Coordinates of C-alpha atoms in Angstrom, one line a residue:
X2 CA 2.4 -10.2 -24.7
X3 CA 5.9 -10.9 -23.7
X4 CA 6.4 -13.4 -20.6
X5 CA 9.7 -13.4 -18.0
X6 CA 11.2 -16.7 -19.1
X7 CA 12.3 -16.8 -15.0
X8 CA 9.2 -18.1 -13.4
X9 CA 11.1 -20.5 -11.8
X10 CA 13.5 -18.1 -10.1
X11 CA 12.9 -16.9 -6.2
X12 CA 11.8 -13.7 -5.7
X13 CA 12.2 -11.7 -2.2
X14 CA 9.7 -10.1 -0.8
X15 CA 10.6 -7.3 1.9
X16 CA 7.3 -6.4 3.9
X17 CA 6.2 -9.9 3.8
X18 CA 4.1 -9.8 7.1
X19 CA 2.2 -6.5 6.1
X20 CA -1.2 -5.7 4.6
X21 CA 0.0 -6.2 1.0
X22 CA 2.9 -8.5 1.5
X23 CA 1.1 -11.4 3.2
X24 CA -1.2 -11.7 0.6
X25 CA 1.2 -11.3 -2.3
X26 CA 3.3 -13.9 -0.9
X27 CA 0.2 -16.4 -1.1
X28 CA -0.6 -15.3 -4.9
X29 CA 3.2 -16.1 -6.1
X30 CA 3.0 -19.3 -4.0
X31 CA -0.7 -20.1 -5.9
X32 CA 1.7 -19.3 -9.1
X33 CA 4.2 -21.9 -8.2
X34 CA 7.0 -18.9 -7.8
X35 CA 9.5 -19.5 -4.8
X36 CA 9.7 -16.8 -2.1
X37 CA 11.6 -15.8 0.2
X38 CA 10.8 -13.7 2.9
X39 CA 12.4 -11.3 4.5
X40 CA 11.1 -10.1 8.3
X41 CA 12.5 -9.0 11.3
X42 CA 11.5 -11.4 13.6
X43 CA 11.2 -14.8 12.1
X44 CA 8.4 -15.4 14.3
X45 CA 6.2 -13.4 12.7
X46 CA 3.1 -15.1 11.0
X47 CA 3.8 -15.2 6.9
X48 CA 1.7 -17.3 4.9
X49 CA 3.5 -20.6 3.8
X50 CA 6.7 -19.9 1.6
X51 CA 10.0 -21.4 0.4
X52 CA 11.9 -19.6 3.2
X53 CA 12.6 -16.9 5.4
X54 CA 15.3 -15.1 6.2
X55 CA 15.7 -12.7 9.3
X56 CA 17.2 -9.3 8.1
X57 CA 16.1 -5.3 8.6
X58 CA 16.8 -2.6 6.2
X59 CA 18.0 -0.5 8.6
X60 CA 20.9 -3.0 9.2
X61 CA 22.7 -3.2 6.3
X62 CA 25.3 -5.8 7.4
X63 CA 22.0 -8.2 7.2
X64 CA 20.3 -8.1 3.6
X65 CA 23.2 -9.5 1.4
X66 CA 22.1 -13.0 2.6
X67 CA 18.7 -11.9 1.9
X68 CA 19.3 -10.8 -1.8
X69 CA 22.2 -13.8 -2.2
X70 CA 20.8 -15.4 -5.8
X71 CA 17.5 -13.2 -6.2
X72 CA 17.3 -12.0 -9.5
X73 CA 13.4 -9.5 -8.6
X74 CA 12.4 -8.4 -5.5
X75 CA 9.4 -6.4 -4.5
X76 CA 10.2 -3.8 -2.1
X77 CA 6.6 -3.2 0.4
X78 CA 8.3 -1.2 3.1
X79 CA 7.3 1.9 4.7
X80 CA 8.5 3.5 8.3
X81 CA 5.0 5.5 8.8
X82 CA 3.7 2.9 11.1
X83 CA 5.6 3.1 13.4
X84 CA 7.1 6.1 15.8
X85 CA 6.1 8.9 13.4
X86 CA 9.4 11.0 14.3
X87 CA 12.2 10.6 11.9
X88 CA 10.0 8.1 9.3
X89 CA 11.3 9.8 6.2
X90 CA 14.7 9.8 7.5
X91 CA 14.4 6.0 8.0
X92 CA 12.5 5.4 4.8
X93 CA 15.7 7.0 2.3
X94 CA 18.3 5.1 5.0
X95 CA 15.8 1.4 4.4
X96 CA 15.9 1.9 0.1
X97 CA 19.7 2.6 0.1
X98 CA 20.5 0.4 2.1
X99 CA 18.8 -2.3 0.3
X100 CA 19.5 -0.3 -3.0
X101 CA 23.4 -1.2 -2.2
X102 CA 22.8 -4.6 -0.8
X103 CA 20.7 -5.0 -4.2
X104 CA 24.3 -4.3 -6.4
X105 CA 26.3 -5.8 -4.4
X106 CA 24.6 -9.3 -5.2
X107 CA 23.6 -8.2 -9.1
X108 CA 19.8 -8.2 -8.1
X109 CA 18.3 -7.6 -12.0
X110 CA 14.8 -6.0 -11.0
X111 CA 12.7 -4.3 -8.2
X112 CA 8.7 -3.8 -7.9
X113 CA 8.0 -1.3 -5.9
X114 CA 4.4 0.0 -4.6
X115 CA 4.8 3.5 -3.9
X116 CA 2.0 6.2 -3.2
X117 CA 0.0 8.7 -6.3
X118 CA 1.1 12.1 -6.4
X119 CA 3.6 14.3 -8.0
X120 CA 6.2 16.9 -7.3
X121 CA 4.6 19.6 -8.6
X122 CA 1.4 18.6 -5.9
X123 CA 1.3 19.7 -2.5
X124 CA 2.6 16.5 -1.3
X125 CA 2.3 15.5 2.2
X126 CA 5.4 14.1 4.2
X127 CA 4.4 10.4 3.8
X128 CA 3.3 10.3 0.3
X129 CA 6.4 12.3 -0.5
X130 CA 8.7 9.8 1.4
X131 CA 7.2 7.7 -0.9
X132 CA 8.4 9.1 -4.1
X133 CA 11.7 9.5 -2.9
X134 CA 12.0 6.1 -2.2
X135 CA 11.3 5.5 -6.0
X136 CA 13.9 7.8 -6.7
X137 CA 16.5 5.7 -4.6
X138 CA 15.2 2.4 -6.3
X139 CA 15.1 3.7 -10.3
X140 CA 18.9 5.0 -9.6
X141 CA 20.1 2.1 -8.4
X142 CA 22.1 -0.7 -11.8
X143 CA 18.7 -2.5 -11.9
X144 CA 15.6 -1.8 -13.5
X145 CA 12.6 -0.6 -11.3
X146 CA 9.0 -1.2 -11.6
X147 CA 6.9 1.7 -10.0
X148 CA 3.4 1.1 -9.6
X149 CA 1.4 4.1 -7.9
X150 CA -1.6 3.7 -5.8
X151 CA -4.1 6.0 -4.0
X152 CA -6.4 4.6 -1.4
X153 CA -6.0 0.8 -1.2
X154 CA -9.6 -1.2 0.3
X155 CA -9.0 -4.8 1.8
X156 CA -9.1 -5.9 5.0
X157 CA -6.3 -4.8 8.0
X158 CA -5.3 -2.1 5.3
X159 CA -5.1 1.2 7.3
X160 CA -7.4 3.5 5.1
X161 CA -10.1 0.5 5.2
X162 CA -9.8 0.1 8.9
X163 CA -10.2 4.3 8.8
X164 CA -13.1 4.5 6.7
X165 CA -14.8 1.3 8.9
X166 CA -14.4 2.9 11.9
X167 CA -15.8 6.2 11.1
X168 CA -19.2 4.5 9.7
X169 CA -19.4 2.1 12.4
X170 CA -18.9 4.2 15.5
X171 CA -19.8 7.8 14.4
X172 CA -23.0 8.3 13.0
X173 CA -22.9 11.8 13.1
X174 CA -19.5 13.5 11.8
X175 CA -18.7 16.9 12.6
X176 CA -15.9 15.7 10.0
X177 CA -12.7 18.2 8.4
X178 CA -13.0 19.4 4.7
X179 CA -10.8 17.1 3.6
X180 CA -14.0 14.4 3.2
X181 CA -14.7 16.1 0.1
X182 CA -11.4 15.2 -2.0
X183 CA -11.3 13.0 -4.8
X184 CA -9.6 9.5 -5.0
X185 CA -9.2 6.9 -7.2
X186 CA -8.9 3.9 -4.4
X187 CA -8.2 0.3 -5.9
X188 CA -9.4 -3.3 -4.0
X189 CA -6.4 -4.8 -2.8
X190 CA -7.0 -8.0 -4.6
X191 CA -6.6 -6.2 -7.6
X192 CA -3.5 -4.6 -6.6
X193 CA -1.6 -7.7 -5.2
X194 CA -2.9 -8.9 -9.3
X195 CA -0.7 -6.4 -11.0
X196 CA 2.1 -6.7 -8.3
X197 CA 2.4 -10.4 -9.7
X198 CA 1.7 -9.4 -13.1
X199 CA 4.1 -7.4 -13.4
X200 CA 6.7 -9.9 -12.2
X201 CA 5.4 -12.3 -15.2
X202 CA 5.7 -9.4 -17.5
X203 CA 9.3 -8.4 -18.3
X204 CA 8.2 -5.4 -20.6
X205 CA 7.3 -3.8 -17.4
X206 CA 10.6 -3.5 -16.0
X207 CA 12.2 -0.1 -15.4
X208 CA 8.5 1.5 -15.6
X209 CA 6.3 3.4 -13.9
X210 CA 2.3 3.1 -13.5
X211 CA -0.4 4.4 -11.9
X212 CA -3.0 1.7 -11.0
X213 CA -6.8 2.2 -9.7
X214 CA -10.0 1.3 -9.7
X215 CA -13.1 1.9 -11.8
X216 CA -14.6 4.5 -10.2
X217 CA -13.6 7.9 -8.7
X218 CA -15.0 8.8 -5.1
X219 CA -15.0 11.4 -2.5
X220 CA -14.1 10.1 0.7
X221 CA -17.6 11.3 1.8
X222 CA -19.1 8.7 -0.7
X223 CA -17.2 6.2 0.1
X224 CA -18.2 6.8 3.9
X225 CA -21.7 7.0 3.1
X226 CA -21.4 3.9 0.4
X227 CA -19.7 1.7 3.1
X228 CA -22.8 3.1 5.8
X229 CA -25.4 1.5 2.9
X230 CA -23.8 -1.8 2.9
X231 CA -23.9 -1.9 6.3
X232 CA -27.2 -0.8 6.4
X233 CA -25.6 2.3 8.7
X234 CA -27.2 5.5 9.5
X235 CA -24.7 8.2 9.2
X236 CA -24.7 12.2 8.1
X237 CA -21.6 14.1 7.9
X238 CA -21.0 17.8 8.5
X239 CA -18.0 19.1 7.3
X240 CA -16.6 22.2 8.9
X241 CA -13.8 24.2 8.2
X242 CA -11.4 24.5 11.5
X243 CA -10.0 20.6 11.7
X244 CA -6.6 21.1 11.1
X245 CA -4.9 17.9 9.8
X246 CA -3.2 17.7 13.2
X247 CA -6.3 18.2 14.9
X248 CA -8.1 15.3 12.4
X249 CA -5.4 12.7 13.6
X250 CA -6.4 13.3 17.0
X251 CA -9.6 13.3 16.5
X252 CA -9.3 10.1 14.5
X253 CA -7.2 8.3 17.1
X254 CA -10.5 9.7 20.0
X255 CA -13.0 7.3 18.0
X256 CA -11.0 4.9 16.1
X257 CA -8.4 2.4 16.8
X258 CA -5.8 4.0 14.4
X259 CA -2.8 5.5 15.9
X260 CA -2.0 9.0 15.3
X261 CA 1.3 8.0 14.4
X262 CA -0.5 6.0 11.2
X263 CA -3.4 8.5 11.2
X264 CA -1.9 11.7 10.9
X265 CA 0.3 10.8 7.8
X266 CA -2.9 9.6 6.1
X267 CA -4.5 12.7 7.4
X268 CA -1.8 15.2 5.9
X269 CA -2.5 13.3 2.2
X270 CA -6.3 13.8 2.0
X271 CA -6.2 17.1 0.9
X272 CA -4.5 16.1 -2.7
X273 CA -6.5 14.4 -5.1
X274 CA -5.4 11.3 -5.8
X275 CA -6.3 9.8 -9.4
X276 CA -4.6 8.1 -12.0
X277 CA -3.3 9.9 -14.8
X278 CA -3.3 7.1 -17.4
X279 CA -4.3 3.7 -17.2
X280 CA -1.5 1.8 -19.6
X281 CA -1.1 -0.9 -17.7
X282 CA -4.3 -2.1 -18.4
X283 CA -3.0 -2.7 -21.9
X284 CA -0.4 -5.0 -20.4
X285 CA -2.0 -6.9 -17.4
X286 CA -5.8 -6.3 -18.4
X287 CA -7.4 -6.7 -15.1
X288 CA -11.5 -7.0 -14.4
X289 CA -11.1 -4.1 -11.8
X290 CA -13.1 -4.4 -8.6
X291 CA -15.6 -1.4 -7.7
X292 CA -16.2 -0.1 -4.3
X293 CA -18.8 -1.8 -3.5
X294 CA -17.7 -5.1 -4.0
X295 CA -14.4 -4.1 -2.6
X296 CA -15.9 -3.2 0.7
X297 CA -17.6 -6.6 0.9
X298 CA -14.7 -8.8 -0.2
X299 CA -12.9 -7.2 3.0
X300 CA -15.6 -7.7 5.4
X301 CA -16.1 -11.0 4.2
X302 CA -12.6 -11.5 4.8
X303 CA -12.6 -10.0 8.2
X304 CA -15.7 -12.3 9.2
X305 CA -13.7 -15.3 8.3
X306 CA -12.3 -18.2 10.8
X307 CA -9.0 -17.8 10.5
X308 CA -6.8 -20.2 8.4
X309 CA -4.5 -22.8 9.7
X310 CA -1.0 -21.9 9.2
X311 CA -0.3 -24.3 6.2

């Protein structure tokens, strides 16, 4: 296996407060890679790093110091969580502005976590923002990594925070038909693993992957898996008249996710999400986490004191 010869070059990471880019920014550190970080408001908590840089893709005038001498970055941004109006419109306006920013200063790759799904599905608005963010990215005079993923478990991570809520408040769920469809969810450990890897491995520039985990679940079993490691009594009853709009109200009425982050989420549940090969693994070949052990790692990790700042 072929190794990037620039392990010593800084890499930016955009996203670098959220669920994924916190913790990737801690793996390249453990690596000894530089990073800098780009954030909105420099006072945002990010785990210890070579610097940060203040700068919003929405504001173009603001990334060419960002990407000034970065030959990767990983691009971790999405506009679903906040005001849900517009976020697709603000999505394509973030990934070309950074997409011209990114020529401008001769920026040689991009890794990009996007969402599973294709054209040809009946995509919902989120996940097909998502995909048209990777078209931005692959047509831009670098070379783009695209690695696809379905439901992600960790701790903080929205679909996590979903599935916990439901099990932990609701245990009985007069629950939309959607609980039935099949995903292939990966632990986020594993998925901030091949976000690195594929930074050490050059022969994954310019390609696309799908990456999940070792087993493929209803969202009813994970519900009812999470309930037994919990020790949890639930029983779900799916009926036929939620309406995805009607779900992400019902969602934000017993958990704490906003419908501007629930309804998106809602809207995709109805696809199934699986993988549709797994040659990555022949490049960057991972131990994959199950669900199980997945749902422990994050409670474990919710449970924890909290670090000091380094």
């Amino acid at each position: 296996m072929s190794t990037s010869n620039s392990k010593k070059a800084m890499v930016l990471v955009t996203g670098a407060t959220g669920f994924i880019g916190r913790r990737l920014v801690a793996a390249l550190a453990e690596e000894g890679i530089p990073v800098r970080c780009l954030v909105r408001n420099v006072q945002s908590p990010v785990p210890a790093c070579g610097e940060v840089v203040q700068g919003d893709l929405l504001q173009r005038e603001t990334l060419d110091r960002a990407l000034e001498g970065i030959e990767t970055a990983y691009y971790l941004v999405h506009a679903m969580s906040g005001d849900r109006a517009g976020f697709e419109r603000r999505d394509r306006e973030a990934a070309e502005n950074f997409a011209a920013a990114a020529a401008r200063q001769g920026l040689r790759r991009v890794i990009y976590l996007g969402g599973l799904g294709d054209e040809k599905d009946d995509l919902s608005e989120h996940l097909a923002s998502r995909l048209e963010v990777a078209r931005i990215l692959q047509g831009g005079p670098f070379k783009t990594t695209y690695l696809r993923a379905a439901v992600i478990i960790g701790a903080g991570g929205a679909s996590f925070e979903m599935i916990r809520a439901l099990v932990e408040r609701l245990p009985v769920m007069i629950t939309p038909r959607w609980v039935s469809t099949c995903c292939q969810f990966i632990a986020v450990g594993d998925v901030i693993a091949y976000l690195v890897g594929c930074l050490l491995h050059e022969q994954t520039a310019g390609k696309t992957y799908d990456i999940g985990g070792p087993e493929i679940l209803s969202y009813r079993e994970m519900m009812e898996r999470f309930a037994e490691i919990e020790k949890k009594f639930i029983k779900i009853l799916p009926v036929p008249f939620l309406t995805p709009k009607l779900s992400s109200y019902w969602l934000w009425l017993v958990t704490p996710i906003k419908p501007s982050i629930s309804a998106p989420l809602i809207e995709g549940l109805g696809v199934e999400v699986v993988c549709h090969d797994d040659k990555i693994r022949e490049i960057i070949p991972l131990k994959l986490t199950g669900y199980d052990d997945a749902v422990r790692i994050a409670l474990e990790e919710e449970s924890a004191p909290p670090k000091e700042p380094s």
